């Protein structure tokens, strides 16, 4: 039996003393051992910023410290919450075989994103109704409270304003406080795909009726059903009809239903009338855009959560610039932090922030171009742009160049010949070779996968 927690403790013991106490506390202490894949110890980082910093500055130290333990692990890999789905099998097998002997109260692996909690949600004028209603249904799912009917709870508002966050907060709360309840979170798009798959797998009309039955029964078992982004529920081949039945089954049994959308039910043009009236039958709560105080509070909260620091001017600057979408606001903060880590300026000022955001696609023309990609790859690998497009063949430069080429072919629709020209007049077959080589590695080399993901993070619009 392997106890990865013990091995991680041993590794940590080997590490302390190898780096300053503050750095140890900030970066090493916050990592949690998660599972093992191909003899690589997978550690979970609390934020993208931690992941990037650890990968950049401490991975070699960790690897060495790990090699001094009794384990047979050959390497470590740092991942964040969003990457957990890639390791579902490994994480599950650890639980099933009891390979982990974790004496700490084991956090139940759930479908919910851990940091999307009520505690981490900043409440203000624009979202207080939605917030309180969400808390109410989390505490007492399915029950009517006084005059207010919270079933269904319908949350609506623009992109990046916290709808999905609230659904996960409800999920996290119920998982912790009402563990016997089954909660299902499903994006409308996934529900649609599942439905059409079930449909195409059933042939004759008999079988079709049977599939419907099975589908409906699966949902009937649930105590709390959350469907995210219902504006995507297509009105096609019986999908809304099926959902209407699921809705009624649950509703009649006093089960809680929570829905979100980017607009109120009456503005969802594709919605059948009977579903619309069901959706409007409970509480409609809208989420508006946050004012500047809230935006500042959100940045501050995020800094505490991620243990990062920028000065007040930067907080204000970001809050002022990004006023309609919190995802973009958070993205901008991450980008500033990432950039300042790359240029070794740990406490960024406004000038650094402006510099970090200057290259971002959004601020220039709204579309990504090859220059953005070359810039991002160049700062990520600390390799000059001149070297990137040169004929130099050293390993580092060649790898960075191939990754740049791969990203350009993946993200832009440029002719291969043009890409060849950008890279110092290379032949298009060279471009194809680079693209295919990295494409193959992305499939089975987690190191390359990670690099690509980090660089894409640098490229994200609005960041
Ligand atoms: P939506 O689903 O409405 O498009 P999300 O729930 O995905 O938006 O929110 C986008 C990001 O903004 C998430 O990282 C979320 O945690 C954050 N966020 C949104 N609203 C708040 C808030 N009031 N307080 C803290 N973070 C928030
Ligand atoms: Mg969402």
Short mmCIF file of C-alpha atoms and ligand atoms in Angstrom, two decimals:
data_model
loop_
_atom_site.label_atom_id
_atom_site.label_comp_id
_atom_site.label_asym_id
_atom_site.label_seq_id
_atom_site.Cartn_x
_atom_site.Cartn_y
_atom_site.Cartn_z
CA UNK A 1 0.00 0.00 0.00
CA UNK A 2 1.28 3.43 -0.85
CA UNK A 3 0.42 6.33 1.37
CA UNK A 4 0.94 9.36 -0.81
CA UNK A 5 0.24 11.70 2.04
CA UNK A 6 3.17 10.28 4.02
CA UNK A 7 5.41 10.45 1.00
CA UNK A 8 4.46 14.05 0.43
CA UNK A 9 5.19 14.80 4.10
CA UNK A 10 8.60 13.22 3.70
CA UNK A 11 9.19 15.26 0.57
CA UNK A 12 8.16 18.42 2.38
CA UNK A 13 10.51 17.61 5.24
CA UNK A 14 13.35 17.22 2.73
CA UNK A 15 12.40 20.54 1.20
CA UNK A 16 12.16 22.74 4.26
CA UNK A 17 15.50 24.46 4.67
CA UNK A 18 16.04 24.28 0.93
CA UNK A 19 14.10 27.48 0.35
CA UNK A 20 13.11 30.57 2.35
CA UNK A 21 10.40 29.96 4.94
CA UNK A 22 8.02 32.43 3.30
CA UNK A 23 8.39 30.77 -0.06
CA UNK A 24 7.88 27.39 1.56
CA UNK A 25 4.72 28.58 3.23
CA UNK A 26 3.34 30.29 0.15
CA UNK A 27 4.11 27.71 -2.47
CA UNK A 28 4.96 24.30 -1.04
CA UNK A 29 2.60 24.14 1.88
CA UNK A 30 -0.38 24.90 -0.28
CA UNK A 31 0.07 21.82 -2.48
CA UNK A 32 -1.96 18.69 -1.75
CA UNK A 33 -1.12 15.19 -2.98
CA UNK A 34 -3.95 13.93 -5.13
CA UNK A 35 -3.06 10.69 -6.89
CA UNK A 36 -0.37 8.93 -8.89
CA UNK A 37 -0.31 8.54 -12.63
CA UNK A 38 2.37 6.53 -14.44
CA UNK A 39 4.55 6.77 -11.37
CA UNK A 40 4.22 10.54 -11.33
CA UNK A 41 2.93 12.10 -8.13
CA UNK A 42 0.11 14.51 -8.95
CA UNK A 43 -0.13 17.53 -6.66
CA UNK A 44 -3.08 19.87 -6.57
CA UNK A 45 -2.33 23.61 -6.48
CA UNK A 46 -4.91 26.06 -5.14
CA UNK A 47 -4.54 28.44 -8.09
CA UNK A 48 -3.08 28.85 -11.52
CA UNK A 49 -0.64 31.35 -10.13
CA UNK A 50 0.69 28.83 -7.61
CA UNK A 51 0.98 26.22 -10.31
CA UNK A 52 2.95 28.48 -12.60
CA UNK A 53 5.24 29.72 -9.85
CA UNK A 54 5.94 26.23 -8.54
CA UNK A 55 6.58 24.88 -12.01
CA UNK A 56 8.90 27.70 -12.79
CA UNK A 57 10.87 27.98 -9.56
CA UNK A 58 10.50 24.93 -7.38
CA UNK A 59 9.79 21.89 -9.47
CA UNK A 60 13.41 20.75 -9.63
CA UNK A 61 13.76 21.11 -5.87
CA UNK A 62 10.59 19.11 -5.30
CA UNK A 63 11.71 16.42 -7.71
CA UNK A 64 15.02 16.07 -5.90
CA UNK A 65 13.36 16.00 -2.50
CA UNK A 66 10.93 13.36 -3.75
CA UNK A 67 13.72 11.18 -5.06
CA UNK A 68 15.14 11.01 -1.53
CA UNK A 69 11.97 9.44 -0.16
CA UNK A 70 11.09 5.76 -0.02
CA UNK A 71 8.73 6.07 -2.96
CA UNK A 72 9.28 4.85 -6.49
CA UNK A 73 7.79 7.98 -7.99
CA UNK A 74 9.83 9.38 -10.80
CA UNK A 75 8.41 12.88 -11.02
CA UNK A 76 5.79 15.33 -9.85
CA UNK A 77 3.16 17.18 -11.79
CA UNK A 78 1.22 20.18 -10.54
CA UNK A 79 -2.41 20.55 -11.57
CA UNK A 80 -5.30 22.84 -10.67
CA UNK A 81 -8.96 22.05 -9.96
CA UNK A 82 -9.98 22.46 -13.58
CA UNK A 83 -7.59 19.71 -14.63
CA UNK A 84 -8.93 17.15 -12.17
CA UNK A 85 -11.27 15.60 -14.74
CA UNK A 86 -8.16 14.36 -16.63
CA UNK A 87 -7.30 12.27 -13.58
CA UNK A 88 -10.73 11.01 -12.58
CA UNK A 89 -9.72 7.40 -13.12
CA UNK A 90 -6.57 7.67 -11.01
CA UNK A 91 -8.32 9.60 -8.25
CA UNK A 92 -11.17 7.09 -8.15
CA UNK A 93 -8.90 4.05 -8.11
CA UNK A 94 -7.11 5.51 -5.15
CA UNK A 95 -10.32 5.64 -3.23
CA UNK A 96 -11.63 2.26 -4.31
CA UNK A 97 -8.47 0.35 -3.50
CA UNK A 98 -7.91 2.33 -0.38
CA UNK A 99 -4.40 3.00 -1.52
CA UNK A 100 -4.61 6.36 0.12
CA UNK A 101 -4.55 6.09 3.85
CA UNK A 102 -5.49 9.62 4.53
CA UNK A 103 -6.06 10.26 8.18
CA UNK A 104 -7.41 13.75 7.62
CA UNK A 105 -11.18 13.79 7.21
CA UNK A 106 -11.33 12.98 3.55
CA UNK A 107 -12.92 15.61 1.39
CA UNK A 108 -15.48 13.90 -0.76
CA UNK A 109 -14.56 14.11 -4.42
CA UNK A 110 -17.42 15.98 -5.96
CA UNK A 111 -18.52 17.34 -9.26
CA UNK A 112 -18.32 20.83 -7.77
CA UNK A 113 -15.48 23.29 -8.08
CA UNK A 114 -14.12 23.67 -4.56
CA UNK A 115 -13.44 27.39 -4.61
CA UNK A 116 -16.93 28.27 -5.85
CA UNK A 117 -18.48 28.64 -2.41
CA UNK A 118 -20.82 31.12 -0.78
CA UNK A 119 -17.92 32.34 1.36
CA UNK A 120 -15.91 33.23 -1.70
CA UNK A 121 -18.76 35.10 -3.32
CA UNK A 122 -18.79 38.87 -2.87
CA UNK A 123 -22.31 40.15 -2.26
CA UNK A 124 -23.52 43.59 -3.29
CA UNK A 125 -26.51 45.44 -4.71
CA UNK A 126 -26.30 43.74 -8.09
CA UNK A 127 -26.46 40.16 -6.85
CA UNK A 128 -27.90 40.09 -3.35
CA UNK A 129 -31.29 38.69 -4.28
CA UNK A 130 -29.69 35.89 -6.29
CA UNK A 131 -27.20 35.22 -3.50
CA UNK A 132 -29.77 35.02 -0.70
CA UNK A 133 -32.15 32.92 -2.76
CA UNK A 134 -29.31 30.53 -3.60
CA UNK A 135 -28.39 30.24 0.07
CA UNK A 136 -32.00 29.63 0.96
CA UNK A 137 -32.44 26.75 -1.47
CA UNK A 138 -29.10 25.28 -0.40
CA UNK A 139 -30.25 25.23 3.21
CA UNK A 140 -33.76 23.99 2.54
CA UNK A 141 -33.94 22.47 -0.91
CA UNK A 142 -37.44 21.94 -2.22
CA UNK A 143 -39.26 23.58 0.63
CA UNK A 144 -41.41 26.67 0.30
CA UNK A 145 -40.59 29.37 2.80
CA UNK A 146 -43.48 31.57 3.88
CA UNK A 147 -44.97 33.37 0.95
CA UNK A 148 -41.91 32.91 -1.17
CA UNK A 149 -41.75 30.04 -3.57
CA UNK A 150 -38.17 29.20 -4.49
CA UNK A 151 -39.04 26.35 -6.80
CA UNK A 152 -37.76 26.62 -9.39
CA UNK A 153 -35.12 29.19 -8.66
CA UNK A 154 -34.27 30.91 -11.91
CA UNK A 155 -31.04 32.97 -11.91
CA UNK A 156 -30.30 35.13 -14.89
CA UNK A 157 -27.70 37.68 -15.90
CA UNK A 158 -24.88 38.40 -18.35
CA UNK A 159 -21.77 36.36 -18.97
CA UNK A 160 -19.20 36.12 -16.19
CA UNK A 161 -21.38 37.51 -13.42
CA UNK A 162 -21.42 34.51 -11.10
CA UNK A 163 -24.32 32.24 -12.11
CA UNK A 164 -22.24 29.11 -12.38
CA UNK A 165 -20.38 30.08 -9.22
CA UNK A 166 -23.67 30.19 -7.30
CA UNK A 167 -24.78 26.80 -8.63
CA UNK A 168 -21.53 25.21 -7.50
CA UNK A 169 -21.84 27.00 -4.15
CA UNK A 170 -25.25 25.37 -3.69
CA UNK A 171 -23.76 22.02 -4.68
CA UNK A 172 -20.81 22.38 -2.32
CA UNK A 173 -23.07 23.42 0.53
CA UNK A 174 -25.48 20.52 0.10
CA UNK A 175 -22.67 17.98 -0.31
CA UNK A 176 -21.26 19.13 2.99
CA UNK A 177 -24.39 19.75 5.05
CA UNK A 178 -26.99 17.42 3.56
CA UNK A 179 -24.85 14.53 2.33
CA UNK A 180 -27.75 12.16 1.87
CA UNK A 181 -29.23 14.35 -0.85
CA UNK A 182 -28.30 13.69 -4.43
CA UNK A 183 -27.46 16.82 -6.33
CA UNK A 184 -26.85 16.98 -10.03
CA UNK A 185 -25.29 19.89 -11.86
CA UNK A 186 -25.62 19.73 -15.61
CA UNK A 187 -24.95 22.38 -18.24
CA UNK A 188 -27.86 22.51 -20.70
CA UNK A 189 -25.47 21.72 -23.51
CA UNK A 190 -24.42 18.48 -21.84
CA UNK A 191 -28.03 17.52 -21.21
CA UNK A 192 -28.68 18.09 -24.89
CA UNK A 193 -25.74 15.94 -26.01
CA UNK A 194 -26.70 13.15 -23.62
CA UNK A 195 -30.23 13.23 -24.91
CA UNK A 196 -29.27 13.10 -28.56
CA UNK A 197 -26.81 10.29 -27.88
CA UNK A 198 -29.49 8.25 -26.15
CA UNK A 199 -31.77 8.98 -29.05
CA UNK A 200 -29.33 7.90 -31.75
CA UNK A 201 -28.51 4.71 -29.87
CA UNK A 202 -32.10 3.63 -29.87
CA UNK A 203 -33.40 2.35 -33.18
CA UNK A 204 -37.04 1.39 -33.48
CA UNK A 205 -39.82 3.46 -31.99
CA UNK A 206 -40.26 0.86 -29.22
CA UNK A 207 -36.68 1.28 -28.26
CA UNK A 208 -37.08 5.01 -28.45
CA UNK A 209 -39.89 4.98 -25.95
CA UNK A 210 -37.75 2.81 -23.73
CA UNK A 211 -34.78 5.20 -23.96
CA UNK A 212 -37.01 8.08 -22.99
CA UNK A 213 -38.16 6.12 -19.99
CA UNK A 214 -34.62 5.32 -18.87
CA UNK A 215 -33.55 8.91 -19.39
CA UNK A 216 -36.46 10.23 -17.45
CA UNK A 217 -35.93 7.79 -14.63
CA UNK A 218 -32.31 8.75 -14.20
CA UNK A 219 -33.37 12.32 -13.51
CA UNK A 220 -36.25 11.32 -11.32
CA UNK A 221 -33.86 9.97 -8.69
CA UNK A 222 -32.34 13.38 -8.06
CA UNK A 223 -33.19 15.62 -5.10
CA UNK A 224 -31.70 18.81 -6.45
CA UNK A 225 -31.33 19.38 -10.17
CA UNK A 226 -29.34 22.35 -11.46
CA UNK A 227 -29.34 23.12 -15.16
CA UNK A 228 -26.88 25.80 -16.20
CA UNK A 229 -27.47 28.05 -19.22
CA UNK A 230 -30.95 26.86 -20.21
CA UNK A 231 -30.94 29.28 -23.14
CA UNK A 232 -29.06 26.47 -24.88
CA UNK A 233 -31.86 23.92 -24.45
CA UNK A 234 -32.72 23.45 -28.07
CA UNK A 235 -36.27 23.05 -29.17
CA UNK A 236 -35.51 19.98 -31.22
CA UNK A 237 -36.81 16.42 -31.56
CA UNK A 238 -38.58 16.27 -28.27
CA UNK A 239 -35.78 17.60 -26.08
CA UNK A 240 -37.85 20.30 -24.43
CA UNK A 241 -40.76 17.93 -24.13
CA UNK A 242 -38.52 15.45 -22.33
CA UNK A 243 -37.26 18.19 -20.07
CA UNK A 244 -40.81 19.28 -19.37
CA UNK A 245 -41.54 15.78 -18.06
CA UNK A 246 -38.38 15.66 -15.98
CA UNK A 247 -39.28 19.04 -14.55
CA UNK A 248 -42.79 17.92 -13.62
CA UNK A 249 -41.62 14.61 -12.12
CA UNK A 250 -39.24 16.44 -9.82
CA UNK A 251 -41.50 19.36 -9.06
CA UNK A 252 -44.42 17.18 -8.10
CA UNK A 253 -42.21 15.25 -5.73
CA UNK A 254 -41.08 18.41 -4.00
CA UNK A 255 -37.58 18.24 -5.42
CA UNK A 256 -35.60 21.42 -5.93
CA UNK A 257 -34.89 22.74 -9.41
CA UNK A 258 -32.46 25.56 -10.12
CA UNK A 259 -31.94 27.03 -13.53
CA UNK A 260 -29.70 29.73 -14.96
CA UNK A 261 -29.77 31.67 -18.17
CA UNK A 262 -28.24 34.76 -19.71
CA UNK A 263 -31.73 36.31 -19.93
CA UNK A 264 -35.16 35.96 -18.31
CA UNK A 265 -37.45 33.15 -19.54
CA UNK A 266 -39.69 35.46 -21.52
CA UNK A 267 -36.73 36.50 -23.65
CA UNK A 268 -35.60 32.98 -24.51
CA UNK A 269 -37.08 32.82 -27.97
CA UNK A 270 -36.52 29.10 -28.45
CA UNK A 271 -38.42 28.07 -25.33
CA UNK A 272 -41.76 26.27 -25.60
CA UNK A 273 -44.52 28.19 -23.83
CA UNK A 274 -45.29 25.50 -21.30
CA UNK A 275 -41.64 25.34 -20.22
CA UNK A 276 -41.46 29.11 -20.06
CA UNK A 277 -44.40 29.23 -17.72
CA UNK A 278 -42.83 26.49 -15.56
CA UNK A 279 -39.58 28.44 -15.40
CA UNK A 280 -41.46 31.54 -14.35
CA UNK A 281 -43.43 29.73 -11.67
CA UNK A 282 -40.90 30.14 -8.86
CA UNK A 283 -38.46 32.89 -8.03
CA UNK A 284 -36.75 34.88 -10.77
CA UNK A 285 -33.59 36.58 -9.55
CA UNK A 286 -31.37 38.65 -11.78
CA UNK A 287 -27.67 39.33 -11.40
CA UNK A 288 -26.55 42.71 -12.68
CA UNK A 289 -23.13 44.19 -13.30
CA UNK A 290 -21.15 44.98 -10.13
CA UNK A 291 -20.29 48.55 -9.17
CA UNK A 292 -16.72 49.66 -8.60
CA UNK A 293 -16.69 48.94 -4.85
CA UNK A 294 -17.80 45.38 -5.52
CA UNK A 295 -15.23 44.95 -8.23
CA UNK A 296 -12.53 46.09 -5.86
CA UNK A 297 -13.85 43.73 -3.18
CA UNK A 298 -13.79 40.87 -5.68
CA UNK A 299 -10.14 41.52 -6.57
CA UNK A 300 -9.21 41.72 -2.90
CA UNK A 301 -10.98 38.45 -2.16
CA UNK A 302 -9.22 36.77 -5.02
CA UNK A 303 -5.84 38.05 -3.82
CA UNK A 304 -6.43 36.57 -0.39
CA UNK A 305 -7.60 33.26 -1.84
CA UNK A 306 -4.65 32.97 -4.15
CA UNK A 307 -2.12 34.47 -1.76
CA UNK A 308 -1.04 37.09 -4.23
CA UNK A 309 -0.31 40.75 -3.80
CA UNK A 310 -0.50 43.77 -6.07
CA UNK A 311 -0.59 47.34 -4.89
CA UNK A 312 -3.78 49.33 -4.41
CA UNK A 313 -3.28 51.36 -7.55
CA UNK A 314 -3.31 48.16 -9.56
CA UNK A 315 -6.45 46.96 -7.81
CA UNK A 316 -8.15 50.22 -8.70
CA UNK A 317 -6.82 50.25 -12.22
CA UNK A 318 -8.14 46.74 -12.91
CA UNK A 319 -11.49 47.44 -11.28
CA UNK A 320 -11.89 50.49 -13.45
CA UNK A 321 -10.89 48.82 -16.69
CA UNK A 322 -12.96 45.66 -16.40
CA UNK A 323 -16.46 46.64 -15.48
CA UNK A 324 -18.86 44.21 -17.08
CA UNK A 325 -17.51 40.71 -16.69
CA UNK A 326 -15.96 39.31 -13.52
CA UNK A 327 -14.32 36.47 -15.35
CA UNK A 328 -12.41 39.02 -17.40
CA UNK A 329 -11.57 41.01 -14.30
CA UNK A 330 -10.12 37.90 -12.65
CA UNK A 331 -8.38 36.99 -15.87
CA UNK A 332 -6.73 40.41 -16.01
CA UNK A 333 -5.46 39.98 -12.46
CA UNK A 334 -4.03 36.54 -13.26
CA UNK A 335 -2.40 37.91 -16.33
CA UNK A 336 -0.74 40.72 -14.39
CA UNK A 337 0.53 38.23 -11.81
CA UNK A 338 1.73 35.78 -14.42
CA UNK A 339 3.51 38.54 -16.31
CA UNK A 340 5.15 39.94 -13.20
CA UNK A 341 6.35 36.45 -12.25
CA UNK A 342 7.84 36.03 -15.69
CA UNK A 343 9.74 39.31 -15.50
CA UNK A 344 10.70 38.63 -11.87
CA UNK A 345 8.86 41.58 -10.42
CA UNK A 346 6.79 40.00 -7.68
CA UNK A 347 4.88 43.08 -6.52
CA UNK A 348 3.54 44.63 -9.72
CA UNK A 349 2.73 48.33 -10.01
CA UNK A 350 0.37 50.02 -12.45
CA UNK A 351 3.06 50.36 -15.10
CA UNK A 352 3.69 46.63 -14.98
CA UNK A 353 -0.04 45.97 -15.07
CA UNK A 354 -0.45 48.14 -18.16
CA UNK A 355 2.50 46.43 -19.76
CA UNK A 356 1.03 43.01 -18.94
CA UNK A 357 -2.32 43.91 -20.45
CA UNK A 358 -0.94 45.80 -23.41
CA UNK A 359 -0.28 42.73 -25.49
CA UNK A 360 -3.59 41.19 -24.69
CA UNK A 361 -5.73 40.54 -27.69
CA UNK A 362 -8.72 42.37 -26.31
CA UNK A 363 -7.03 45.69 -25.87
CA UNK A 364 -5.70 45.90 -29.37
CA UNK A 365 -8.07 44.71 -32.00
CA UNK A 366 -10.15 42.05 -30.34
CA UNK A 367 -8.64 39.28 -32.42
CA UNK A 368 -5.60 37.19 -31.87
CA UNK A 369 -2.77 37.32 -34.39
CA UNK A 370 0.52 35.53 -34.92
CA UNK A 371 2.37 38.33 -33.17
CA UNK A 372 0.39 37.78 -29.96
CA UNK A 373 1.30 34.11 -30.03
CA UNK A 374 4.97 34.74 -30.73
CA UNK A 375 5.06 37.33 -27.94
CA UNK A 376 3.45 34.95 -25.47
CA UNK A 377 5.74 32.04 -26.37
CA UNK A 378 8.74 34.35 -26.22
CA UNK A 379 7.98 35.62 -22.72
CA UNK A 380 6.94 32.19 -21.48
CA UNK A 381 10.21 30.52 -22.50
CA UNK A 382 12.42 33.59 -22.04
CA UNK A 383 13.56 33.27 -25.61
CA UNK A 384 13.83 36.34 -27.81
CA UNK A 385 11.53 36.73 -30.75
CA UNK A 386 14.55 36.90 -33.03
CA UNK A 387 15.69 33.50 -31.80
CA UNK A 388 12.22 32.09 -32.16
CA UNK A 389 12.09 32.74 -35.86
CA UNK A 390 15.80 32.09 -36.44
CA UNK A 391 17.40 28.90 -37.75
CA UNK A 392 18.96 28.10 -34.37
CA UNK A 393 18.57 24.47 -33.44
CA UNK A 394 19.35 24.33 -29.72
CA UNK A 395 16.86 22.14 -27.93
CA UNK A 396 15.08 24.89 -25.98
CA UNK A 397 14.72 27.22 -28.92
CA UNK A 398 13.59 24.44 -31.23
CA UNK A 399 10.95 23.30 -28.78
CA UNK A 400 9.63 26.82 -28.19
CA UNK A 401 9.54 27.41 -31.93
CA UNK A 402 7.59 24.22 -32.60
CA UNK A 403 5.13 25.12 -29.87
CA UNK A 404 4.65 28.58 -31.38
CA UNK A 405 4.04 27.04 -34.78
CA UNK A 406 1.64 24.52 -33.33
CA UNK A 407 -0.34 27.24 -31.53
CA UNK A 408 -0.51 29.38 -34.65
CA UNK A 409 -1.84 26.49 -36.72
CA UNK A 410 -4.30 25.60 -33.98
CA UNK A 411 -5.59 29.05 -33.10
CA UNK A 412 -5.39 30.96 -36.38
CA UNK A 413 -6.52 30.01 -39.81
CA UNK A 414 -3.43 31.05 -41.70
CA UNK A 415 -2.12 29.33 -44.82
CA UNK A 416 0.89 27.12 -44.05
CA UNK A 417 2.98 29.09 -46.53
CA UNK A 418 2.28 32.30 -44.63
CA UNK A 419 3.27 30.66 -41.36
CA UNK A 420 6.46 29.50 -43.05
CA UNK A 421 7.19 33.11 -44.03
CA UNK A 422 6.59 34.35 -40.48
CA UNK A 423 9.18 31.87 -39.27
CA UNK A 424 12.03 33.14 -41.40
CA UNK A 425 10.96 31.72 -44.74
CA UNK A 426 10.61 28.09 -43.77
CA UNK A 427 9.13 25.55 -46.10
CA UNK A 428 5.51 24.56 -45.45
CA UNK A 429 6.55 20.93 -44.87
CA UNK A 430 8.63 22.13 -41.91
CA UNK A 431 5.54 23.82 -40.54
CA UNK A 432 3.51 20.62 -40.95
CA UNK A 433 6.26 18.63 -39.25
CA UNK A 434 6.34 20.98 -36.22
CA UNK A 435 2.59 21.07 -35.96
CA UNK A 436 2.21 17.29 -36.07
CA UNK A 437 5.06 16.66 -33.69
CA UNK A 438 3.59 18.90 -30.99
CA UNK A 439 0.06 17.67 -31.71
CA UNK A 440 1.26 14.12 -31.00
CA UNK A 441 3.05 15.18 -27.82
CA UNK A 442 0.04 17.09 -26.56
CA UNK A 443 -1.76 13.75 -26.50
CA UNK A 444 0.68 11.91 -24.26
CA UNK A 445 3.27 14.23 -22.78
CA UNK A 446 1.89 16.02 -19.78
CA UNK A 447 4.83 18.41 -19.70
CA UNK A 448 4.08 19.71 -23.17
CA UNK A 449 0.38 19.71 -22.38
CA UNK A 450 1.07 21.94 -19.40
CA UNK A 451 3.21 24.38 -21.37
CA UNK A 452 0.55 24.74 -24.04
CA UNK A 453 -2.11 25.31 -21.43
CA UNK A 454 -0.07 27.97 -19.62
CA UNK A 455 0.67 29.82 -22.83
CA UNK A 456 -2.97 29.75 -23.84
CA UNK A 457 -3.72 31.23 -20.45
CA UNK A 458 -1.44 34.12 -21.39
CA UNK A 459 -3.35 34.57 -24.61
CA UNK A 460 -6.86 34.56 -23.25
CA UNK A 461 -8.89 37.55 -24.35
CA UNK A 462 -9.67 40.05 -21.67
CA UNK A 463 -6.68 38.99 -19.64
P1 LIG B 1 -21.43 33.05 -15.29
O1 LIG B 1 -21.77 31.62 -15.04
O2 LIG B 1 -22.48 33.99 -14.83
O3 LIG B 1 -20.99 33.30 -16.70
P2 LIG B 1 -19.29 32.48 -13.45
O4 LIG B 1 -20.09 31.97 -12.31
O5 LIG B 1 -18.57 31.49 -14.27
O6 LIG B 1 -20.16 33.41 -14.39
O7 LIG B 1 -18.28 33.57 -12.87
C1 LIG B 1 -17.10 33.99 -13.56
C2 LIG B 1 -15.97 34.16 -12.58
O8 LIG B 1 -16.23 35.29 -11.76
C3 LIG B 1 -15.83 32.98 -11.64
O9 LIG B 1 -14.45 32.72 -11.43
C4 LIG B 1 -16.47 33.43 -10.36
O10 LIG B 1 -15.87 32.85 -9.24
C5 LIG B 1 -16.23 34.92 -10.40
N1 LIG B 1 -17.31 35.68 -9.73
C6 LIG B 1 -18.49 36.04 -10.25
N2 LIG B 1 -19.22 36.73 -9.38
C7 LIG B 1 -18.48 36.81 -8.26
C8 LIG B 1 -18.69 37.40 -6.97
N3 LIG B 1 -19.80 38.08 -6.68
N4 LIG B 1 -17.72 37.28 -6.04
C9 LIG B 1 -16.58 36.62 -6.34
N5 LIG B 1 -16.32 36.05 -7.51
C10 LIG B 1 -17.25 36.13 -8.48
MG1 LIG B 2 -21.81 30.01 -16.36
#
